[in-house]
Structures are given as structure tokens and as C-alpha cells.
XYZ file of C-alpha atoms in Angstrom:
389
model
C 0.055 0.017 0.025
C 2.747 2.590 0.793
C 4.495 1.739 -2.665
C 1.354 2.235 -4.370
C 1.432 5.181 -2.716
C 4.762 6.246 -3.164
C 4.470 5.250 -7.261
C 1.660 7.317 -7.622
C 3.247 10.270 -6.306
C 6.229 9.847 -8.848
C 3.873 9.343 -11.955
C 1.719 12.963 -11.009
C 4.964 14.576 -10.979
C 4.110 15.343 -6.895
C 7.306 13.868 -6.050
C 9.116 16.955 -4.282
C 11.544 17.902 -1.497
C 8.396 17.450 0.865
C 7.690 13.787 -0.152
C 11.879 13.197 0.207
C 11.091 14.259 3.716
C 7.963 12.102 4.869
C 9.516 9.333 3.016
C 13.126 9.420 4.979
C 10.432 10.211 8.296
C 8.827 7.007 7.287
C 12.050 4.790 7.151
C 13.124 6.377 10.372
C 10.204 5.512 12.213
C 10.588 1.888 10.586
C 14.248 1.207 11.567
C 13.740 3.555 15.027
C 12.692 -0.061 16.682
C 15.919 -1.384 16.438
C 17.859 1.581 18.061
C 16.139 1.877 21.215
C 15.780 -2.181 21.327
C 16.765 -3.104 25.295
C 20.198 -5.215 25.041
C 22.024 -7.416 27.574
C 25.712 -8.618 27.229
C 27.963 -11.357 27.622
C 31.131 -11.197 29.973
C 33.261 -13.904 30.931
C 37.077 -15.636 30.507
C 38.500 -18.636 28.838
C 41.504 -20.695 30.780
C 43.698 -23.864 30.361
C 42.315 -26.461 32.633
C 45.479 -27.962 33.185
C 47.732 -25.102 33.176
C 45.087 -22.515 34.977
C 46.887 -19.877 32.276
C 44.522 -17.667 30.128
C 44.180 -18.406 26.253
C 44.239 -15.939 24.016
C 42.081 -15.984 20.539
C 39.699 -18.381 21.929
C 37.001 -18.216 19.660
C 33.583 -17.271 21.254
C 30.087 -17.817 19.799
C 26.293 -18.261 20.511
C 25.142 -21.166 18.647
C 23.178 -21.030 15.760
C 24.079 -17.349 15.359
C 27.059 -15.599 13.831
C 27.211 -13.380 17.081
C 30.467 -13.924 18.937
C 34.693 -12.652 19.662
C 37.620 -13.830 20.510
C 40.017 -13.311 24.006
C 42.309 -10.594 24.397
C 45.276 -11.274 26.156
C 44.067 -11.812 29.492
C 42.166 -14.375 28.289
C 38.849 -12.059 28.273
C 36.184 -11.888 25.770
C 33.116 -9.586 26.117
C 29.447 -10.180 23.717
C 27.772 -6.733 23.750
C 24.012 -5.817 22.123
C 22.444 -9.072 23.052
C 18.745 -9.378 22.704
C 16.886 -10.743 25.693
C 16.394 -14.555 25.587
C 18.184 -18.119 26.350
C 21.062 -18.931 24.355
C 23.497 -21.840 24.113
C 27.214 -20.280 24.144
C 30.782 -22.100 22.642
C 34.366 -21.774 23.305
C 36.773 -23.437 20.605
C 40.081 -22.888 19.990
C 42.472 -25.175 18.151
C 44.316 -28.351 20.169
C 41.315 -27.614 22.549
C 37.903 -29.161 22.950
C 35.101 -27.552 22.191
C 32.878 -26.631 25.607
C 29.155 -25.407 25.328
C 27.185 -23.952 28.182
C 23.414 -24.178 27.108
C 20.948 -22.615 28.719
C 22.291 -19.275 29.522
C 19.681 -16.056 30.026
C 20.373 -12.602 28.989
C 18.464 -9.798 31.006
C 17.373 -6.877 30.169
C 20.465 -4.122 30.554
C 22.610 -7.235 32.597
C 25.293 -9.087 32.148
C 25.960 -12.898 32.047
C 29.009 -13.542 32.964
C 29.881 -17.510 31.590
C 34.051 -18.888 31.984
C 34.970 -21.799 30.468
C 38.187 -24.070 31.342
C 38.711 -25.882 27.856
C 41.050 -28.856 28.201
C 43.632 -30.379 25.853
C 41.647 -31.980 22.683
C 44.156 -35.555 23.558
C 42.550 -35.522 26.871
C 38.918 -34.199 25.748
C 37.770 -36.409 22.621
C 34.271 -35.618 22.438
C 32.544 -32.007 22.582
C 31.333 -31.436 26.522
C 28.385 -29.687 26.972
C 26.828 -28.574 30.432
C 23.740 -26.505 31.382
C 24.524 -22.809 32.617
C 23.555 -22.237 36.663
C 21.136 -19.133 37.910
C 23.324 -17.166 40.020
C 22.560 -16.674 43.240
C 23.193 -13.307 43.178
C 23.437 -10.586 39.992
C 26.575 -8.270 40.832
C 25.162 -5.773 38.174
C 21.814 -5.162 39.618
C 21.213 -2.940 41.749
C 17.181 -2.790 42.192
C 15.032 -4.564 43.002
C 13.164 -6.486 39.684
C 11.489 -9.182 38.808
C 12.291 -10.826 34.991
C 9.902 -13.043 32.758
C 10.988 -14.512 30.199
C 8.765 -15.848 26.870
C 8.994 -18.962 28.064
C 7.247 -18.129 31.231
C 5.198 -15.418 29.893
C 3.352 -18.550 27.564
C 3.546 -21.016 30.682
C 1.681 -18.889 33.128
C -2.167 -18.542 33.307
C -2.423 -15.329 31.925
C -4.330 -13.331 29.024
C -1.824 -10.447 27.383
C 1.174 -9.366 29.107
C -1.291 -7.277 31.888
C -1.610 -10.771 33.315
C 2.401 -10.890 34.201
C 2.229 -7.875 35.829
C -0.525 -9.356 38.468
C 1.919 -12.310 39.229
C 4.345 -9.211 41.096
C 3.965 -9.090 44.832
C 4.423 -5.034 44.506
C 1.928 -4.181 41.522
C -1.236 -3.650 42.701
C -4.436 -2.797 40.081
C -7.303 -0.614 41.054
C -10.703 -0.809 40.276
C -10.276 1.332 36.740
C -7.322 -1.484 35.703
C -4.642 1.198 36.524
C -1.005 -0.295 37.844
C 0.768 1.232 40.877
C 3.367 0.050 42.802
C 3.198 0.260 46.558
C -0.097 2.927 46.635
C 1.548 5.173 44.034
C -0.170 6.929 41.023
C 0.175 5.474 37.721
C 1.947 8.544 37.154
C 4.293 7.370 38.705
C 5.359 3.901 36.879
C 6.671 4.009 33.467
C 6.123 1.412 30.612
C 8.751 1.213 27.916
C 8.466 -0.879 24.712
C 11.972 -1.529 23.071
C 13.256 1.379 25.835
C 10.516 3.984 24.071
C 8.387 5.250 26.761
C 4.680 4.213 26.275
C 1.691 7.434 26.706
C -1.925 6.990 26.194
C -2.525 10.796 24.379
C -6.603 9.765 23.465
C -8.503 10.974 25.932
C -11.715 11.729 23.482
C -13.755 7.906 24.038
C -15.492 6.819 27.743
C -12.542 5.018 29.932
C -10.112 7.490 29.797
C -11.063 9.637 32.541
C -10.065 10.965 35.970
C -6.643 12.163 36.986
C -4.991 9.221 35.344
C -6.527 9.104 32.141
C -2.953 9.727 29.917
C -1.836 6.331 31.877
C -4.361 3.794 32.254
C -4.145 0.304 31.543
C -4.631 -0.388 28.067
C -0.764 0.795 27.133
C -0.028 -2.564 28.338
C -1.882 -4.483 26.280
C 1.026 -5.806 23.545
C 0.497 -8.988 22.393
C 2.576 -11.227 24.252
C 3.525 -14.153 21.764
C 5.081 -11.196 20.457
C 7.285 -10.164 24.049
C 10.841 -11.727 24.480
C 11.383 -10.717 27.972
C 9.332 -8.635 30.590
C 11.396 -6.833 33.650
C 9.598 -5.443 36.353
C 11.242 -3.000 38.831
C 10.150 -1.725 41.787
C 12.714 0.002 43.502
C 16.184 1.381 43.312
C 16.413 2.259 40.009
C 18.856 4.991 38.495
C 17.776 8.279 37.066
C 18.436 7.079 33.655
C 14.874 6.395 33.420
C 13.526 10.012 34.099
C 9.523 10.339 35.103
C 9.365 7.100 36.913
C 9.276 7.490 40.430
C 7.459 4.202 42.053
C 8.687 1.669 38.956
C 9.471 0.669 35.530
C 8.066 -2.190 33.365
C 10.441 -3.160 30.669
C 9.175 -4.638 27.744
C 12.082 -6.377 25.038
C 9.824 -7.289 22.049
C 10.937 -10.302 20.018
C 13.620 -10.305 16.713
C 13.711 -12.357 14.235
C 15.502 -15.308 13.856
C 17.497 -17.312 11.403
C 14.898 -19.664 10.166
C 10.773 -18.970 9.731
C 9.045 -20.153 12.460
C 5.811 -18.844 14.466
C 2.899 -19.701 16.234
C -0.674 -19.598 16.801
C -2.832 -19.139 19.449
C -6.479 -19.459 20.020
C -8.661 -18.243 23.219
C -12.455 -19.283 23.512
C -14.933 -18.689 26.238
C -18.387 -19.868 25.908
C -20.958 -16.998 26.671
C -22.554 -17.166 29.987
C -21.865 -15.245 33.676
C -18.699 -15.946 34.853
C -19.911 -14.260 38.667
C -22.118 -14.751 41.225
C -25.054 -11.702 41.573
C -27.058 -10.482 39.005
C -25.965 -9.063 35.543
C -24.233 -6.025 35.912
C -26.265 -4.023 33.819
C -29.878 -5.530 34.786
C -32.579 -3.210 35.552
C -32.647 -4.040 39.139
C -29.773 -1.812 39.563
C -29.609 1.093 41.446
C -28.745 3.459 38.420
C -31.928 1.402 36.539
C -34.461 2.018 39.631
C -33.713 6.059 39.475
C -32.399 7.156 36.168
C -34.034 4.335 34.282
C -37.902 5.788 35.167
C -38.656 8.420 32.910
C -40.603 10.190 35.783
C -37.739 10.304 37.426
C -36.106 12.724 34.722
C -39.593 15.195 34.850
C -39.284 15.752 38.832
C -35.386 16.982 38.628
C -36.471 18.646 35.080
C -35.046 22.139 36.551
C -31.306 20.237 37.237
C -31.384 18.834 33.564
C -32.521 21.476 32.006
C -29.511 23.846 33.519
C -26.619 21.280 32.401
C -28.609 21.196 29.019
C -29.783 24.563 27.603
C -29.123 27.395 30.476
C -30.575 29.899 28.071
C -34.067 28.070 28.095
C -33.510 27.466 32.062
C -32.845 31.156 32.385
C -36.042 31.953 30.184
C -38.577 29.803 32.146
C -37.077 29.928 35.807
C -35.587 33.038 36.067
C -37.027 35.633 33.990
C -40.275 34.551 33.766
C -41.195 35.352 29.703
C -41.419 31.674 28.796
C -44.355 31.310 26.353
C -45.824 27.658 25.769
C -43.440 27.157 22.781
C -40.441 26.961 25.040
C -42.390 24.743 27.957
C -42.435 22.605 24.659
C -38.868 22.808 23.944
C -38.261 22.233 27.434
C -39.956 18.766 27.248
C -38.222 17.874 24.077
C -35.014 18.328 25.675
C -35.649 16.330 28.758
C -36.990 13.519 26.611
C -34.067 13.540 24.232
C -31.891 13.413 27.662
C -33.712 10.782 28.552
C -33.545 8.538 25.125
C -30.028 9.074 25.036
C -29.009 7.390 28.477
C -31.351 5.037 27.968
C -29.370 3.341 24.687
C -26.445 4.418 26.364
C -27.350 1.704 29.113
C -28.831 -0.623 26.723
C -27.025 -3.632 24.893
C -26.086 -2.642 21.716
C -23.129 -2.945 18.927
C -23.391 1.042 18.126
C -23.420 1.556 21.905
C -21.570 4.856 22.935
C -20.162 3.189 26.632
C -19.393 0.349 25.574
C -22.611 -1.989 27.173
C -23.573 -5.136 26.220
C -24.715 -8.402 27.248
C -21.821 -10.508 27.611
C -23.865 -13.334 28.949
C -24.764 -13.686 25.363
C -21.548 -13.948 23.025
C -18.614 -16.142 23.207
C -14.835 -14.724 23.988
C -12.860 -15.823 20.966
C -9.140 -14.204 20.933
C -6.667 -15.124 17.633
C -2.804 -14.313 18.591
C -0.194 -14.606 15.944
C 3.302 -14.444 15.741
C 5.781 -15.148 12.812
C 9.599 -14.026 12.426
C 12.388 -14.992 10.220
C 15.250 -13.873 7.693
C 14.624 -11.352 4.892
C 16.902 -11.844 2.325
C 20.115 -14.346 0.997
C 22.043 -13.446 5.013
C 19.602 -14.560 7.572
C 21.960 -12.522 10.101
C 21.942 -9.242 8.232
C 18.248 -8.559 7.873
C 15.569 -10.305 10.103
C 11.889 -9.789 11.111
C 8.971 -10.755 13.509
C 5.474 -9.837 12.792
C 2.777 -10.334 15.712
C -0.891 -9.120 15.952
C -4.124 -10.476 17.478
C -7.831 -9.882 16.581
């Protein structure tokens, strides 16, 4: 669709400097996600197991990728800009047996330390594979945080990314769905996706009310299939997070893999009422018993008319110059307001307040995520696309 738009502009002669600037801005927006992506780091050392001496020039690399490095004069290595996730890392050198460490977890903005001790090839005939142990103390972590990777999110009984916040005892959710940390305001919790702070600016539709209208939980609706890792920071964080006073939620999205792969999820819940008590919009509730009666509007027509038409209200109740037509118009205004209230509180597809009879329809949700390489080199250009309906 974008390509067709630009082709039409070129054919019609409207390809000018402004058009070129628009194209540059579009390209910048597309590539900006990778620039702000939150990464991790792997570091460590490689030693000769027999002589206990550092080994120089050892190849250290992530299995299944082209990401890697070599050890320096002191036998140390560092791999920067590693996407959050779980990896296997290998160390190999001529004359020594290859050593692979599996199940290494790389977290957002954290350093994972993996050390190797290689044995002489004449002693070690076959490749050795060991499983990494989770450190009891993370040395470079100065904050109170919880990290969930894609496997934990997939296994947890949650609906959407917001459910992962409910797994942390420090996060609380109020009746509006806004999240806070230990009683803070929702404005004090910063939410990031790939390093970009998320702020909801749409305040024109129902549900965006009150002081927290630009920071409600709608922004947490990220497709869980497209999430690689979530980090929940609840205290001790540095000033780098700007306006965050209570907590930080950091989401790292998945990136494409060297091979094409994807996932599809379908959620279904049959119709019915899944709570005790009456239907929430039942006409026996207090609101319907008062405002649902037209006589209630007639008895309060003075107050209602003041809100609907102040000029007409003044003419009827203050100046005393009202005519029969003015009285008829006042009754028409009251009837219109009552009908609007009635339509907004009855189930319907065109209901402005979103009122519907949730006992009748079934709940259905379709999620998908697919990623892979683009081009001949799978490491240079990759994609990942996720969505839901």
C-alpha cells in the first residue's frame, strides 16, 4: 500500500522535497525500533584447565548465530548488544576440546558472566556440553526487579501482558485497571517497549477519565506472543528512567530468527455469566431504578435543563418570559436526554459506552506471531510480526 502511494506520487509529478522528507521520516520510524531495543551483555574468561593460564584468541560465539568474539591477551571476552533470551554459548580453539554452555539467560540491561576452562584435545575427545546455573546474586543489579522471559509468559495462566504484572506482589491494580507500585499513582510507573516510554494520549473516548486518563492500563495491551522478555523494577532504580518515581516496566519485543518460525494461539470461552449475583447491567440495579424511570427525569427537569440548555433554563425559571413553545421545547430536551441515557445503558453494537450483554456472546481471541530472515543472509536482515484479533 505504501509502495503504491509513492509510485502514484512519482507518476503524477508530485515527488518533491516534502515527499522525500516524508519518505525519510517513514524509514526513520521503521528503523527506530531497533535503535531503542533493550539489550544485554555476556562476558567472562577462558582458561587452560591443566595449566590454569588464560587462553588468547579463543573463539566464543552464540550457537546458531554469527554473533561472537575472541578472547584478549588476558583471556577475557565480551559480547555486546545481545537480545534478551536464552542461548547456548561455545568456546573453541585449535588443540583444545570444544565446550558449550546451554540455557544461558540474558536479561535486559544485565551482564551475564560465563567462564570456560578448556581441556587439551588429546584428553577431551568429544565435545562437552554443560548447563548454565542461575547465579544466586546478580552483581550488576542494584534494583529490586523481577524478570520473565517468553517461556515463562507462555506457561503462565495469563491473558495478555497485563497478566504478568499481576504475578508481581509489588504491583497493584485498582478498579479502573490502572497499575501502581506500593500505593503510588499510575503516573509514577513508567512503561517502556524496546526502550520507548508509552503514553496514551487519546482522551476522547469513554474509559479515559479522571486524573490518570493518559496513563491507564490500555497501553499494557501488548501481544504476549511478540514479547521476548519483561522486567518489572519496583525500587532502587537509577535516574536514567526520568519520570519514574515508583516503578518501571520494561518490555523487550522478539526479533526475527535465522529460520522462519511462528506461533498461533486461539482462546475461547463459551457464553455465560462468570460471576455471582445479577447481570451487571440488570434493570434492578440502583442506577436503573432511578435514572431508568422517565418520571425521575420529569421531577428533576429544572436541574437537567440547567445542564442541557442554560439559556432556556433562565428564560423559564428566572426571567418569567417563557412561552408555551419554550415549555414544549424544554419537555423535548428532557425526552431527548432520557432517550440518550436509555440507549447508552442498553446492550447494542453501536453503544457509545460499550454496554453489552456479555452473557450472550462467546469470548474469542486469535493471536499470531511469525518471524524469520529477509534476504540471503539471515543475520543481516530479520523480521518479526505479531498481532491479534
